[in-house]
Short mmCIF file of C-alpha atoms and ligand atoms in Angstrom, two decimals:
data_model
loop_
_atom_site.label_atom_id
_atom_site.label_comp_id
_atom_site.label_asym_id
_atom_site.label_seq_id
_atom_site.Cartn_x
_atom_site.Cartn_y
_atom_site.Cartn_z
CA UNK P 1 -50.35 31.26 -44.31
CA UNK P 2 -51.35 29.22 -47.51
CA UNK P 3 -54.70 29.80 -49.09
CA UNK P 4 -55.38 26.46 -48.15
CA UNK P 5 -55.45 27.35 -44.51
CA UNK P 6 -57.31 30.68 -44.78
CA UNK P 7 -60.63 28.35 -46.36
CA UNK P 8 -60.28 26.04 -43.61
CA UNK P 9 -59.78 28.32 -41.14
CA UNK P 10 -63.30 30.03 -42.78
CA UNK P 11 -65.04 26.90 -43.19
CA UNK P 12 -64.50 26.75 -39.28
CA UNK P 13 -65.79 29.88 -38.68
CA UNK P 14 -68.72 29.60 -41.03
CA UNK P 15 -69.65 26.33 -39.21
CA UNK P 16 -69.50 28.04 -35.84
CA UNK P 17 -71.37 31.49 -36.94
CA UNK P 18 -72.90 31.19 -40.19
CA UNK P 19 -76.31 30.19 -38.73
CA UNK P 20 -76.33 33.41 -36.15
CA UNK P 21 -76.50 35.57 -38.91
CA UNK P 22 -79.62 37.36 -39.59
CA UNK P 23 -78.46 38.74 -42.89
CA UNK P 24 -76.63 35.87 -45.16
CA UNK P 25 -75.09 36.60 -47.93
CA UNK P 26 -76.22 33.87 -50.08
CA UNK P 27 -79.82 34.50 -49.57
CA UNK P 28 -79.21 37.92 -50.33
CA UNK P 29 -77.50 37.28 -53.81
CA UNK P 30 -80.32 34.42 -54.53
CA UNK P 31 -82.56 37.14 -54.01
CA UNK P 32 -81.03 39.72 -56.64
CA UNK P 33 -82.65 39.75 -59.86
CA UNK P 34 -79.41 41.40 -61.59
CA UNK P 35 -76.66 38.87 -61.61
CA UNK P 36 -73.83 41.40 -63.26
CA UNK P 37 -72.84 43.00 -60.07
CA UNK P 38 -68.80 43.31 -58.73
CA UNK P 39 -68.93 40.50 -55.93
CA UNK P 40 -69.62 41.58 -51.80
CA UNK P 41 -68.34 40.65 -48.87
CA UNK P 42 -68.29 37.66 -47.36
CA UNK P 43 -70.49 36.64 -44.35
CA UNK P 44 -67.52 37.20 -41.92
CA UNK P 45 -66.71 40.34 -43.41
CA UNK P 46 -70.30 41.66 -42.45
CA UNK P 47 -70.20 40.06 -39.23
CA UNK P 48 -67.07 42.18 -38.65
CA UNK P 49 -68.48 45.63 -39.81
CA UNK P 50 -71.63 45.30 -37.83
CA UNK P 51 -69.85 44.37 -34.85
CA UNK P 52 -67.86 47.23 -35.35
CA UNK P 53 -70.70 49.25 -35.71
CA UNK P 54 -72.48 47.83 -32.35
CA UNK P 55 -69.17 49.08 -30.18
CA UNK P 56 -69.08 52.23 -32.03
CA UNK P 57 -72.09 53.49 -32.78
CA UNK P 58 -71.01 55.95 -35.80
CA UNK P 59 -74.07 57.83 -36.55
CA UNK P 60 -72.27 59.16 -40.36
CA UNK P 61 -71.01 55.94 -41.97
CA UNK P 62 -69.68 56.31 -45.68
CA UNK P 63 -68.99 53.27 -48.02
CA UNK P 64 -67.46 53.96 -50.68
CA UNK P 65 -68.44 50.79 -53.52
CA UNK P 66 -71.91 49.60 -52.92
CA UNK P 67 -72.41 46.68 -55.62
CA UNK P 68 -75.53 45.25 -54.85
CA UNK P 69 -75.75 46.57 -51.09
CA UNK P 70 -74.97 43.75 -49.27
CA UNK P 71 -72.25 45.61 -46.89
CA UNK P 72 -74.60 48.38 -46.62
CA UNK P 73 -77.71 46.32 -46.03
CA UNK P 74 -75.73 44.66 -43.06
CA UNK P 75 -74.65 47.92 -41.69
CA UNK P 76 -77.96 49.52 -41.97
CA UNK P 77 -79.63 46.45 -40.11
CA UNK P 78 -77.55 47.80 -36.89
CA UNK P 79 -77.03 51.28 -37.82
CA UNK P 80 -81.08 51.57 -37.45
CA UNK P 81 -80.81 50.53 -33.71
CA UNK P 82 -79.38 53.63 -32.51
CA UNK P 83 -80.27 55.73 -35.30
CA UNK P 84 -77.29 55.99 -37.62
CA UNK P 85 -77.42 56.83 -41.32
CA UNK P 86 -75.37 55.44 -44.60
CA UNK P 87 -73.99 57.22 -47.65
CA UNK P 88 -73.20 54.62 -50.20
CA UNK P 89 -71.14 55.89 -53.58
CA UNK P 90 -71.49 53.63 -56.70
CA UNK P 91 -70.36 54.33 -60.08
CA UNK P 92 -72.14 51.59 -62.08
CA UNK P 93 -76.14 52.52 -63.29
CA UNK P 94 -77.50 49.02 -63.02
CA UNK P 95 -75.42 47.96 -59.64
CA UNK P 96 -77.38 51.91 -58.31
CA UNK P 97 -80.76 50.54 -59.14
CA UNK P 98 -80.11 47.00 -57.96
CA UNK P 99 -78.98 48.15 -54.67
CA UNK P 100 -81.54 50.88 -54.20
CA UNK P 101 -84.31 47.94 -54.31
CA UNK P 102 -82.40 45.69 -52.35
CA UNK P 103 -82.52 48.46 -49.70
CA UNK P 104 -86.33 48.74 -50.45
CA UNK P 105 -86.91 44.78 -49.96
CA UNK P 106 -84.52 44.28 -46.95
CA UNK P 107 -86.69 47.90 -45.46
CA UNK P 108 -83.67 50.11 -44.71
CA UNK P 109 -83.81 52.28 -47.62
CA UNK P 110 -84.47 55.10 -44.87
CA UNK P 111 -81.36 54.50 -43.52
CA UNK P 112 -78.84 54.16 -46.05
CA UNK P 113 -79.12 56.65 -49.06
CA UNK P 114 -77.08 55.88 -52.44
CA UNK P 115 -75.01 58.41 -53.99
CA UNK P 116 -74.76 57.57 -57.74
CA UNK P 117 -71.25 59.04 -59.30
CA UNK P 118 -67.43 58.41 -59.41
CA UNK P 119 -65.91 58.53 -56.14
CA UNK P 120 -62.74 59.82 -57.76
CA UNK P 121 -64.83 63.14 -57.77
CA UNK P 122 -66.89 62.88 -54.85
CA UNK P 123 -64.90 61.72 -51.90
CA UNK P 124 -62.52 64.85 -52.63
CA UNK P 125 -65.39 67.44 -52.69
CA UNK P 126 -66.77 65.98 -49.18
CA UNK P 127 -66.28 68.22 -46.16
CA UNK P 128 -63.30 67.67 -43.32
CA UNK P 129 -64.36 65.76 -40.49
CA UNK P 130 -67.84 64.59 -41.62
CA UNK P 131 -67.75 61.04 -40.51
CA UNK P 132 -67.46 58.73 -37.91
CA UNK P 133 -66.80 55.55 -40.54
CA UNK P 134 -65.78 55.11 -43.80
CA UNK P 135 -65.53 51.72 -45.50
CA UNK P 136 -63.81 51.68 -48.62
CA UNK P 137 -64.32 48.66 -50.88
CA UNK P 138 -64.47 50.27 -54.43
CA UNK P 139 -61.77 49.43 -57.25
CA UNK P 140 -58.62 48.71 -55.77
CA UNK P 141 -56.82 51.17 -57.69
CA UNK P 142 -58.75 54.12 -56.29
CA UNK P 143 -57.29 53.24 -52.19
CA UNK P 144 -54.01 54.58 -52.59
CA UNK P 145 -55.35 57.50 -54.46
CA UNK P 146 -58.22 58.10 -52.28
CA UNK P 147 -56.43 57.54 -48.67
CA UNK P 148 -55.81 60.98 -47.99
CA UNK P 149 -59.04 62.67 -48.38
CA UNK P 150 -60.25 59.13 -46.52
CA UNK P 151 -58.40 60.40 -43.48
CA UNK P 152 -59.38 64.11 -44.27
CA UNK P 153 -63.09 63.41 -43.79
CA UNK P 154 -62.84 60.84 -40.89
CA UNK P 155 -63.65 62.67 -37.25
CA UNK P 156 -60.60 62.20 -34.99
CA UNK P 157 -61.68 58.73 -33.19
CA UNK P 158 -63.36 57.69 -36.35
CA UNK P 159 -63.11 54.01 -38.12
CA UNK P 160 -61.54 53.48 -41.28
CA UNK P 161 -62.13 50.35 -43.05
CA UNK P 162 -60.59 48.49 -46.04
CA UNK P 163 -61.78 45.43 -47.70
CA UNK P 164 -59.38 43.14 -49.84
CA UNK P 165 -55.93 44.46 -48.35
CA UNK P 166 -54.57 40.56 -47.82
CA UNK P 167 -54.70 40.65 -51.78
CA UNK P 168 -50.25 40.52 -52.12
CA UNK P 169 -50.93 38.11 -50.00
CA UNK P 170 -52.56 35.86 -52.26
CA UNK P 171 -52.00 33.74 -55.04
CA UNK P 172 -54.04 35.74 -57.90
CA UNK P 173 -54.40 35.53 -61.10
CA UNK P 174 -52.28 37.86 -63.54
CA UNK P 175 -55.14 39.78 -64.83
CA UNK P 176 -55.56 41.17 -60.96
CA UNK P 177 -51.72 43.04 -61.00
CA UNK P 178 -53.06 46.45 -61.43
CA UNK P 179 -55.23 45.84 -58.20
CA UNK P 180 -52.51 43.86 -56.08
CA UNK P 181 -50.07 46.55 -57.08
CA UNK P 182 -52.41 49.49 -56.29
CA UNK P 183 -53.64 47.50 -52.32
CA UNK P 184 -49.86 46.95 -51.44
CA UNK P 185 -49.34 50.93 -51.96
CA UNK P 186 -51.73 51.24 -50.17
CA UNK P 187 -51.07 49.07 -47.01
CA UNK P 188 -47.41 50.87 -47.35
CA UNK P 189 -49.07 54.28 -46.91
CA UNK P 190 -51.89 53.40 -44.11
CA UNK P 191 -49.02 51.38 -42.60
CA UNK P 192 -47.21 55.07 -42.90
CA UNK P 193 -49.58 57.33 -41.75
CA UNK P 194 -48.89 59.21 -38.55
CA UNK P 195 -52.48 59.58 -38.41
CA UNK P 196 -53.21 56.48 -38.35
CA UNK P 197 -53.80 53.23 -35.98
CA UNK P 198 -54.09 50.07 -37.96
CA UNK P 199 -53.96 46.33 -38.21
CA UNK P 200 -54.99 43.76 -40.92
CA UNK P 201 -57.40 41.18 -40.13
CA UNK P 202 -57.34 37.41 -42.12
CA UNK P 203 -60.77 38.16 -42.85
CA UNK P 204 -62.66 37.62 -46.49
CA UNK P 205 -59.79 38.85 -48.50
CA UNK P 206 -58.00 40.58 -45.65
CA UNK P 207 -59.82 44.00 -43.95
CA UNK P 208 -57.81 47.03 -42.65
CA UNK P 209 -59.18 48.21 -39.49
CA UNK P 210 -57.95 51.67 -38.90
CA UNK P 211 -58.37 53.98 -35.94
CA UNK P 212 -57.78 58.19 -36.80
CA UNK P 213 -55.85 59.60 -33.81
C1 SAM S 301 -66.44 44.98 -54.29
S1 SAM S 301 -67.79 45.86 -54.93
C2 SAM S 301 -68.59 46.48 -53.48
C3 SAM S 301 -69.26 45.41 -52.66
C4 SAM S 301 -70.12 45.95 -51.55
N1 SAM S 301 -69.38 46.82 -50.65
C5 SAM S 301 -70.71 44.80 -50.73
O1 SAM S 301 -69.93 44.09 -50.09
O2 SAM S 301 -71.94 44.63 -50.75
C6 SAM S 301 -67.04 47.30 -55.59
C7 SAM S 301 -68.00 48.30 -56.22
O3 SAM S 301 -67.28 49.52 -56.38
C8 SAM S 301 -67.79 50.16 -57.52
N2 SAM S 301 -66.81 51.14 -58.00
C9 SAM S 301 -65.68 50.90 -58.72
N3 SAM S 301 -65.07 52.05 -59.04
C10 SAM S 301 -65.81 53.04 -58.48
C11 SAM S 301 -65.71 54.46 -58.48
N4 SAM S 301 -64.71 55.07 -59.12
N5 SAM S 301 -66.64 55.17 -57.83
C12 SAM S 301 -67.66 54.54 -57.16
N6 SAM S 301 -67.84 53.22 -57.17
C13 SAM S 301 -66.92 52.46 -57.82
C14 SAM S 301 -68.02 49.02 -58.50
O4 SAM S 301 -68.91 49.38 -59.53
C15 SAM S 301 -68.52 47.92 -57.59
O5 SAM S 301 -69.92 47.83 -57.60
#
């Protein structure tokens, strides 16, 4: 499928959803007084976590990459309904406090708490089994590495979601090898997994939805 495709095929789906969304992502980055920040998701992209959430219902969700809390904002929105909670990991200092009163302003900073650190240290110190979704949308380079403790603390039944795994897909600019080269590892491995049940959506940049058996 060329790029060219993929935006029209968005552009389409934008035309037929965008307006149903209570959360835009837009408005939300319009609204952020730090303009620095790693880029979020894309509308559909939170329109396919929070669906996910809706037919779940995981009460421990994990992200691991906050940014500015746009993913996590759009999680907590339907996480709040039947009382789930959100750990969100983010190495940067300024993208911490940004998101922290972006949670504040959008009134969900009871339900999603930020964990400020390297996940490269804290996903491996988190207990087996702990929750009942993880979305990982850090640096690419930390999926491959960070798969198997991913799995590790997932419940049996539990979601596992990757952002940005169409990215060998994609035409992309040089300076994005290290990342291309560390997602198609990593689509190898899930793809691998015995543990695993998986498929990759053409959604945003391509998301792994992932099932642990
Ligand atoms: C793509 S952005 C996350 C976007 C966010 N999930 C959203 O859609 O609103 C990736 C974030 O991961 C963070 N990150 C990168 N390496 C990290 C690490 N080792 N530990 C924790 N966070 C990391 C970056 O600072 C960046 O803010």
């Amino acid at each position: 499928m060329s790029t060219n495709a993929l935006e029209m095929y968005r552009e389409y789906i934008e035309d037929l959803y965008g307006g149903r969304s209570a959360l835009r992502q837009k408005e939300f980055v319009s609204k952020t007084e730090w303009k620095n920040f790693v880029p979020v998701v894309e509308d559909d992209s939170a329109r396919l976590l929070q669906l996910l959430l809706r037919m779940k219902k995981p009460e421990r969700i994990l992200e691991i990459g906050t940014s500015i809390g746009f993913s996590a904002t759009s999680m907590a929105l339907v996480a709040r309904e039947y009382g789930g909670k959100i750990t969100t990991v983010e190495v940067d200092a300024d993208a911490a406090e940004q998101a922290k009163r972006n949670f504040e302003r959008s009134g969900v900073d009871d339900i999603v708490q930020i964990q400020f650190g390297d996940a490269r240290q804290i996903i491996p110190a988190l207990p087996d089994s702990s929750f009942d979704l993880i979305f990982q949308d850090a640096d690419k380079r930390l999926y491959p590495a960070l798969l198997n403790d991913c799995i590790r603390i997932l419940k049996t039944g539990g979601i596992f979601i990757a952002d940005d795994t169409l990215f060998p897909a994609m035409e992309l600019d040089p300076k994005w090898d290290g990342q291309v080269k560390a997602v198609r590892e990593f689509n190898r491995r899930v793809t691998a997994a015995p543990g695993l049940e998986s498929t990759l959506l053409p959604i945003g940049d391509g998301m792994t939805v992932a099932v642990k058996k």
